[in-house]
Coordinates of C-alpha atoms and ligand atoms in Angstrom, one line a residue:
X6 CA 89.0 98.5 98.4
X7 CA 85.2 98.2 96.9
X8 CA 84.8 95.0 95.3
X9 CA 81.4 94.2 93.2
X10 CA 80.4 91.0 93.8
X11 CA 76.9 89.0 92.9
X12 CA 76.0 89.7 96.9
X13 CA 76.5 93.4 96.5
X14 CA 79.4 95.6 97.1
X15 CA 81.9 94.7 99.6
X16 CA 85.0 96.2 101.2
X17 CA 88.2 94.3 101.6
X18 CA 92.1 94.6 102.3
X19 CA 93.9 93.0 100.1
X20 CA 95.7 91.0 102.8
X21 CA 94.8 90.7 106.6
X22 CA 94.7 88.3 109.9
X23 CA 92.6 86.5 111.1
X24 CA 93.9 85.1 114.4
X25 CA 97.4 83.8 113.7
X26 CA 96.2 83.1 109.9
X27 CA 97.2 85.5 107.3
X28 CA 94.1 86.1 104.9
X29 CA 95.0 87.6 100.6
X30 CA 93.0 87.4 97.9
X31 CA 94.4 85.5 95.6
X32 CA 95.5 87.6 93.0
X33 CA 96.7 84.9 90.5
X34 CA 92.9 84.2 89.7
X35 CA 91.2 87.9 89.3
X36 CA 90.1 89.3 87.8
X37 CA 87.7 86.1 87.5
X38 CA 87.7 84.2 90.5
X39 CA 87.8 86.2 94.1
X40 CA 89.7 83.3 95.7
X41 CA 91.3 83.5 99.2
X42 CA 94.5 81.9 100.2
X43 CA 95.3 81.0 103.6
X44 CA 98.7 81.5 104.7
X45 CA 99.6 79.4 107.9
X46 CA 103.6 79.8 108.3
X47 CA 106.9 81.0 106.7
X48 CA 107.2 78.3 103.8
X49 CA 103.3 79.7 103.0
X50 CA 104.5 83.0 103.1
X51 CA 107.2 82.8 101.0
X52 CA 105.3 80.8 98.2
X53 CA 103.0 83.1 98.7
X54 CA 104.8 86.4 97.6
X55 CA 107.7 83.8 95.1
X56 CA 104.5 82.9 93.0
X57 CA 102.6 86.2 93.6
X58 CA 99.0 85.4 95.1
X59 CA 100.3 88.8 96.7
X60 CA 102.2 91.1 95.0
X61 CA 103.4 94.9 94.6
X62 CA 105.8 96.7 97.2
X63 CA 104.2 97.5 99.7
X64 CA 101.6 94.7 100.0
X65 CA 104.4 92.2 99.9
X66 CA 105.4 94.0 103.0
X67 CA 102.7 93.7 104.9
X68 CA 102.6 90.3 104.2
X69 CA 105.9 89.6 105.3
X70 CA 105.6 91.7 108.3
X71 CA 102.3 89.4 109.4
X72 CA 104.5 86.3 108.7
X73 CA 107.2 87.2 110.9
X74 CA 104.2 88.1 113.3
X75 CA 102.7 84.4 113.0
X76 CA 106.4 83.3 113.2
X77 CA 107.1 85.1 116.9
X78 CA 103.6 83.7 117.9
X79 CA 104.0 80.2 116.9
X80 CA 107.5 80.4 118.6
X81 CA 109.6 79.2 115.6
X82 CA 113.1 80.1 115.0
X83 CA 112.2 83.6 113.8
X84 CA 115.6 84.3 112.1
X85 CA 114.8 81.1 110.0
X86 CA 111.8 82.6 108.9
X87 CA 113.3 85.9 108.2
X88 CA 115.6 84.7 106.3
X89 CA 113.3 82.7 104.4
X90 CA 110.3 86.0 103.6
X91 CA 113.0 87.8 102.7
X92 CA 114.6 85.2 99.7
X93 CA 111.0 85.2 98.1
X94 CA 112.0 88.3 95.8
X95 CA 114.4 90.4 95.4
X96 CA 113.4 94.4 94.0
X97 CA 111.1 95.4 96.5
X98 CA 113.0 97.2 99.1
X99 CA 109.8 96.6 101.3
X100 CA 110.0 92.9 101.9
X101 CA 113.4 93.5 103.5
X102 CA 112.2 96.7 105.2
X103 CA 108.9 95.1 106.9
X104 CA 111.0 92.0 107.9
X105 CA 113.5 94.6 109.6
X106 CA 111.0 96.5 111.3
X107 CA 109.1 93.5 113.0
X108 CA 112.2 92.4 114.3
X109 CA 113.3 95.4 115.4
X110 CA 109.6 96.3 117.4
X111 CA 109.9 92.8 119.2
X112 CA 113.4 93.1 120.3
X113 CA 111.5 96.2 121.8
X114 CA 109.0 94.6 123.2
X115 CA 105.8 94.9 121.7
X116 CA 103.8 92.7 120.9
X117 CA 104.6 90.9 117.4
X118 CA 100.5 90.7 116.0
X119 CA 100.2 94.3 117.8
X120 CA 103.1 95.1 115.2
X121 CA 102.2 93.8 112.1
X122 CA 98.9 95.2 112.8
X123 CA 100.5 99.0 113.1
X124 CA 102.6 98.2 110.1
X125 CA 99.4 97.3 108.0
X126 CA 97.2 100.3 109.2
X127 CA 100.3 102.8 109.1
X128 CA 100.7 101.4 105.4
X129 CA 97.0 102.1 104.5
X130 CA 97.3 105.9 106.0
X131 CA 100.2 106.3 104.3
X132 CA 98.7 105.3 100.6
X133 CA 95.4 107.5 101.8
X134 CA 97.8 110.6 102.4
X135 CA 99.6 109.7 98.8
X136 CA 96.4 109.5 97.2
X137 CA 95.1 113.3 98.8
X138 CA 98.7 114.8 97.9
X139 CA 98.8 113.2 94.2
X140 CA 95.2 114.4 93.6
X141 CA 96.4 117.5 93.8
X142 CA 98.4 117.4 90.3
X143 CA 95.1 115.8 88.9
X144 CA 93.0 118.5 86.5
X145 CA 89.5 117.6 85.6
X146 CA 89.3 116.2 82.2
X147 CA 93.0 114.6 82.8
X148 CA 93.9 111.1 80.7
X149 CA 96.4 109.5 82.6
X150 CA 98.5 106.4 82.1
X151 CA 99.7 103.6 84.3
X152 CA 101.7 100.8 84.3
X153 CA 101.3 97.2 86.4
X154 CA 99.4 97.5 89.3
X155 CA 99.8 100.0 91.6
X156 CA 96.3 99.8 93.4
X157 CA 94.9 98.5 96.6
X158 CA 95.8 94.8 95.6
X159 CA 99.3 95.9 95.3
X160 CA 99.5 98.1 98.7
X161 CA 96.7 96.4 100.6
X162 CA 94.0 99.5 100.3
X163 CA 94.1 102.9 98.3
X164 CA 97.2 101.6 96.1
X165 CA 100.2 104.1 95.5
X166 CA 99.6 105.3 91.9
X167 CA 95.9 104.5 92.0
X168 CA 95.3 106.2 94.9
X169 CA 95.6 109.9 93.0
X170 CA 93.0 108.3 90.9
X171 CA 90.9 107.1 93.6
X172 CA 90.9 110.5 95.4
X173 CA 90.7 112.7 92.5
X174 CA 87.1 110.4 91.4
X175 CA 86.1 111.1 95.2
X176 CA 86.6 114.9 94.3
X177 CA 84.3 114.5 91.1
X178 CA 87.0 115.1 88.8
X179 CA 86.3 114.1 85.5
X180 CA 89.4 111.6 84.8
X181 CA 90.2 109.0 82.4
X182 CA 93.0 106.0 82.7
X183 CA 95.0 104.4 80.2
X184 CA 96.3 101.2 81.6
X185 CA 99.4 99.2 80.3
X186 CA 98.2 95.8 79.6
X187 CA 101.7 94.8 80.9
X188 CA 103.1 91.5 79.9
X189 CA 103.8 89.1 80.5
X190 CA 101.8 88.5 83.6
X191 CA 98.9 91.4 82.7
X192 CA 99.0 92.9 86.3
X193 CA 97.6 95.9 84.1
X194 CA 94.9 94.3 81.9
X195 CA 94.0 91.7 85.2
X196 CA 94.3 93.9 88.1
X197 CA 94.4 97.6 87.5
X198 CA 91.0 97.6 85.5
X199 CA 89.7 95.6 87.6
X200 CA 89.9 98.2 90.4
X201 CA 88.9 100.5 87.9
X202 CA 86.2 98.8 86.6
X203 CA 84.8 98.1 90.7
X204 CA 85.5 102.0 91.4
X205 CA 83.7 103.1 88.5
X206 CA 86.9 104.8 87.0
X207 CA 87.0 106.0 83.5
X208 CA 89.4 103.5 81.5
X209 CA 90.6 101.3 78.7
X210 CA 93.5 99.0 78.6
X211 CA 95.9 99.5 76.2
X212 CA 98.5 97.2 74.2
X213 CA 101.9 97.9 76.2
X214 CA 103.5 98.8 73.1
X215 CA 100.7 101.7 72.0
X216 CA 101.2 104.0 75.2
X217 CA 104.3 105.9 73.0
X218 CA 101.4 106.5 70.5
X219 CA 99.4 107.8 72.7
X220 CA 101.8 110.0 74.6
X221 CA 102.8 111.4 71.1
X222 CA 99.5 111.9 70.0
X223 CA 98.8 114.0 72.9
X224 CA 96.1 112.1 74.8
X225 CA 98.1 111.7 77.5
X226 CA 98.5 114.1 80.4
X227 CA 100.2 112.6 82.8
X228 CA 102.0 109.4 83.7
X229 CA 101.9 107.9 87.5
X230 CA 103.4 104.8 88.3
X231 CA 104.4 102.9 91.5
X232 CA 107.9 101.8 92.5
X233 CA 109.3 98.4 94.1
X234 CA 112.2 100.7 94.9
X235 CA 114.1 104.0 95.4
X236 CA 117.5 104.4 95.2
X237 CA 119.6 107.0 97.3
X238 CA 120.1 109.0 93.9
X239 CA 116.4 109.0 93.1
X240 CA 116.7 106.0 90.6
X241 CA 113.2 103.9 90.5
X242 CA 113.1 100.0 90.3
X243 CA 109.7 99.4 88.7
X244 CA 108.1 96.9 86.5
X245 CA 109.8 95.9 83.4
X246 CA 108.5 98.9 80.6
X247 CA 108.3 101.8 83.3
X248 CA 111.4 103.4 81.5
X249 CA 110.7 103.2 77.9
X250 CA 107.1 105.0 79.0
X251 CA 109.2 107.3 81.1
X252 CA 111.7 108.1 78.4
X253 CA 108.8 108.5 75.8
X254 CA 107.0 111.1 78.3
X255 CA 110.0 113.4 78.6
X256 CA 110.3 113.2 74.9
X257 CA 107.1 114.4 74.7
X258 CA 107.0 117.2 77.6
X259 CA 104.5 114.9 79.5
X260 CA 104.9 114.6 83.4
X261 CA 106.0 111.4 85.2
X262 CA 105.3 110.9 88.8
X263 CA 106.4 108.1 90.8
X264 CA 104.0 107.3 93.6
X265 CA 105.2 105.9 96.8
X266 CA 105.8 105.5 100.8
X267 CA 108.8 106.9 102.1
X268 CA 109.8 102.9 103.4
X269 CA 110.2 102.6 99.6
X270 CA 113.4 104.9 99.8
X271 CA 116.7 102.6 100.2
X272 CA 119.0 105.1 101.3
X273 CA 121.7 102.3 101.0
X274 CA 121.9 101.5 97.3
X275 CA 123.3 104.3 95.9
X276 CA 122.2 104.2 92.1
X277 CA 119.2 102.4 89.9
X278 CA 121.9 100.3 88.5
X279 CA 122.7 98.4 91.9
X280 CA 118.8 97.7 92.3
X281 CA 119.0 93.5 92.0
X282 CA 116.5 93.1 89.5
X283 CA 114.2 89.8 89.6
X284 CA 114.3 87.1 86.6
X285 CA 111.7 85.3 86.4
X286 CA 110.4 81.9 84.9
X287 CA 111.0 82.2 81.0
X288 CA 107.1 80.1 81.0
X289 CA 105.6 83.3 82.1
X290 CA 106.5 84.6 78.9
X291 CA 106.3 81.6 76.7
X292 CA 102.8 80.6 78.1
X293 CA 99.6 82.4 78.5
X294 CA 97.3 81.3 80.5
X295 CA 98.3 77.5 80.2
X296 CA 98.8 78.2 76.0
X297 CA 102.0 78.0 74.7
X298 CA 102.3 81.2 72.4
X299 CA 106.1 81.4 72.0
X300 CA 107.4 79.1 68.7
X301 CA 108.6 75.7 70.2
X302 CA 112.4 75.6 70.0
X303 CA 112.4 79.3 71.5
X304 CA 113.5 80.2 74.3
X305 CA 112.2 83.9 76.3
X306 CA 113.9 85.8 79.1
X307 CA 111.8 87.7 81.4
X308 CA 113.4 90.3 83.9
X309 CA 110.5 91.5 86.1
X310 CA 111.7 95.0 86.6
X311 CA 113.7 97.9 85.1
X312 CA 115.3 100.9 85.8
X313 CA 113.6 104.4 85.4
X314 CA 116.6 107.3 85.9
X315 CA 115.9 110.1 88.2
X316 CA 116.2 112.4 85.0
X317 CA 113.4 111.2 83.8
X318 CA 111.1 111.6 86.8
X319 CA 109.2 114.4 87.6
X320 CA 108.0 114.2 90.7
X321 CA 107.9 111.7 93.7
X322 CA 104.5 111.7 95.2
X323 CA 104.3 110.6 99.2
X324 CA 102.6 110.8 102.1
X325 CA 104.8 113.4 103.3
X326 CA 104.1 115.6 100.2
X327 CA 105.8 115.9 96.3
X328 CA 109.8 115.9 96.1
X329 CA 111.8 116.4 92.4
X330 CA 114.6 114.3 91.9
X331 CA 116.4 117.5 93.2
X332 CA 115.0 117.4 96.8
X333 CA 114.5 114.4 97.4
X334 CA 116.6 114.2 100.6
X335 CA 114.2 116.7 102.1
X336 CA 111.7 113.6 102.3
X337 CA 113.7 112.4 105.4
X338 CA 113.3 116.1 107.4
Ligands
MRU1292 O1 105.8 92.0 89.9 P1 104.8 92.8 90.7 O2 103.4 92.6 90.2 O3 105.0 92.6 92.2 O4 105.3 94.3 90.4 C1 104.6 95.3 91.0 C2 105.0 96.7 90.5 O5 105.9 96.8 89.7 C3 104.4 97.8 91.2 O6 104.4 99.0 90.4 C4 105.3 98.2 92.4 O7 105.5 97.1 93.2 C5 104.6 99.3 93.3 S1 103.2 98.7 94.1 C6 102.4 99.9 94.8

């Protein structure tokens, strides 16, 4: 991803290795400090992706897979550590995948950093294909919304629903981006316009509860979103205020795509419903930025995720091309 800094532009993954140390920005201090953390070993890892210096799908995965990687290097008991990556969160189905998949490939016989190092890359090419097929639905002159982050921090380069927008400004489309400030922990206001803002994309970050204005005043053309999961019947897992903006877009005739690499596809929970949805710490809603802003004596709840219903969803873009909730199984031909 191209990141301004005061020495000039550079380009960085949003995690990678360095020997048998697994590099990641720090993504609990952007958009003001570009900090990175050093993970050395499964209890790093896991704090790592638990208090989300990484997070998004598909970034958490390649994460994972590199600390199962460090794990069979360093010769510890890998199931340990497996077991440990995987009990960092719950909703993304790619944690559990990546964890799967390294095991798998060493029991194989390749090489575990080889591995991880696949995993990563065939991750980026994957998000690079998403971003050429989504572009596709992308008119010039096309406002579109977004919730959370679904860039390059959240996928490690390209992003899943920022990678449409990535390509489409590579094709000299003309495109503007609402983005979902998304409380409680602004992965929208923090994150996604900072991408923006360091790819010179058209934006403005919106209040999470003015996107139904917006769709129903007509400035909005299109919603794309990312997904921590899919289920078998084309249910999404995504973060928590992805359905009311999905429900509000139907209302209003306004497409809804759901950006993401097949791996995100769990064909063994059957509905959106059995998706185990994360709760987190009620202080990430109570306190902002180390200021309480909930009344004292109140409690909050805070579920990080919801559940979109394939009804609602317009298209699935991935690598492999655009499915409806309809065809979805052709994905897996
Ligand atoms: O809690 P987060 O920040 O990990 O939630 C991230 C999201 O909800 C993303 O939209 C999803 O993981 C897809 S990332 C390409």
């Amino acid at each position: 991803m191209r990141i301004k800094t005061d020495d000039g532009i550079k380009d960085m993954r949003a995690v990678w290795r360095e020997g048998n140390i697994v590099k990641m920005i720090d993504q609990r201090y952007l958009p003001n400090e570009l900090i990175i953390f050093s993970a050395k070993n499964a209890d790093d890892i896991h704090m790592a992706i638990k208090e989300m210096v990484v997070r998004g799908a598909p970034c958490i995965g390649v994460t994972a897979a590199y600390g199962m990687a460090q794990a069979f290097e360093k010769r510890v008991d890998t199931s340990e550590a497996a077991s440990k990556i995987k009990s960092a969160r719950p909703t993304a189905y790619d944690l559990f995948y990546a964890v799967d998949h390294m095991q798998e490939q060493v029991k194989q016989g390749k090489d575990p950093s080889e591995a991880a190092d696949d995993y990563a890359l065939s991750v980026i090419n994957k998000c690079r294909a998403i971003g050429e097929n989504g572009a596709k639905m992308i008119e010039d002159g096309y406002n579109i919304l977004t919730h959370c982050n679904a860039g390059a921090l959240a996928t490690v380069d390209h992003g899943t629903a920022l990678a449409p927008m990535r390509v489409g400004k590579e094709q000299e489309k003309n495109i503007f981006v609402y983005v979902d400030e998304t409380r409680p922990r602004l992965q929208g206001a923090k994150l996604t316009a900072w991408e923006l803002y360091n790819e010179d994309i058209r934006h403005t970050v919106i209040a999470d509860n003015a996107a139904g204005h917006y769709i129903q005043r007509g400035h909005i053309d299109m919603v794309i979103v990312g997904t921590d999961r899919i289920a078998a019947n084309g249910d999404i897992a995504n973060k928590i205020g992805t359905y009311e903006k999905a429900v509000v877009a139907k209302e209003n005739g306004v497409p809804f795509y759901v950006a993401a690499p097949v791996t995100t596809f769990d064909p063994n929970t059957e509905s959106g419903m059995d998706i185990p949805i994360e709760e987190r710490d009620p202080k990430e809603v109570t306190i902002m930025d180390g200021v309480r802003v909930v009344s004292p004596g109140s409690n909050a709840n805070n579920p990080a995720f919801d559940v979109t219903p394939s009804r609602y969803i317009t298209g699935y873009i991935t690598e492999k091309g655009i499915y409806t909730p309809d065809d979805l199984e052709d994905m897996f031909d």
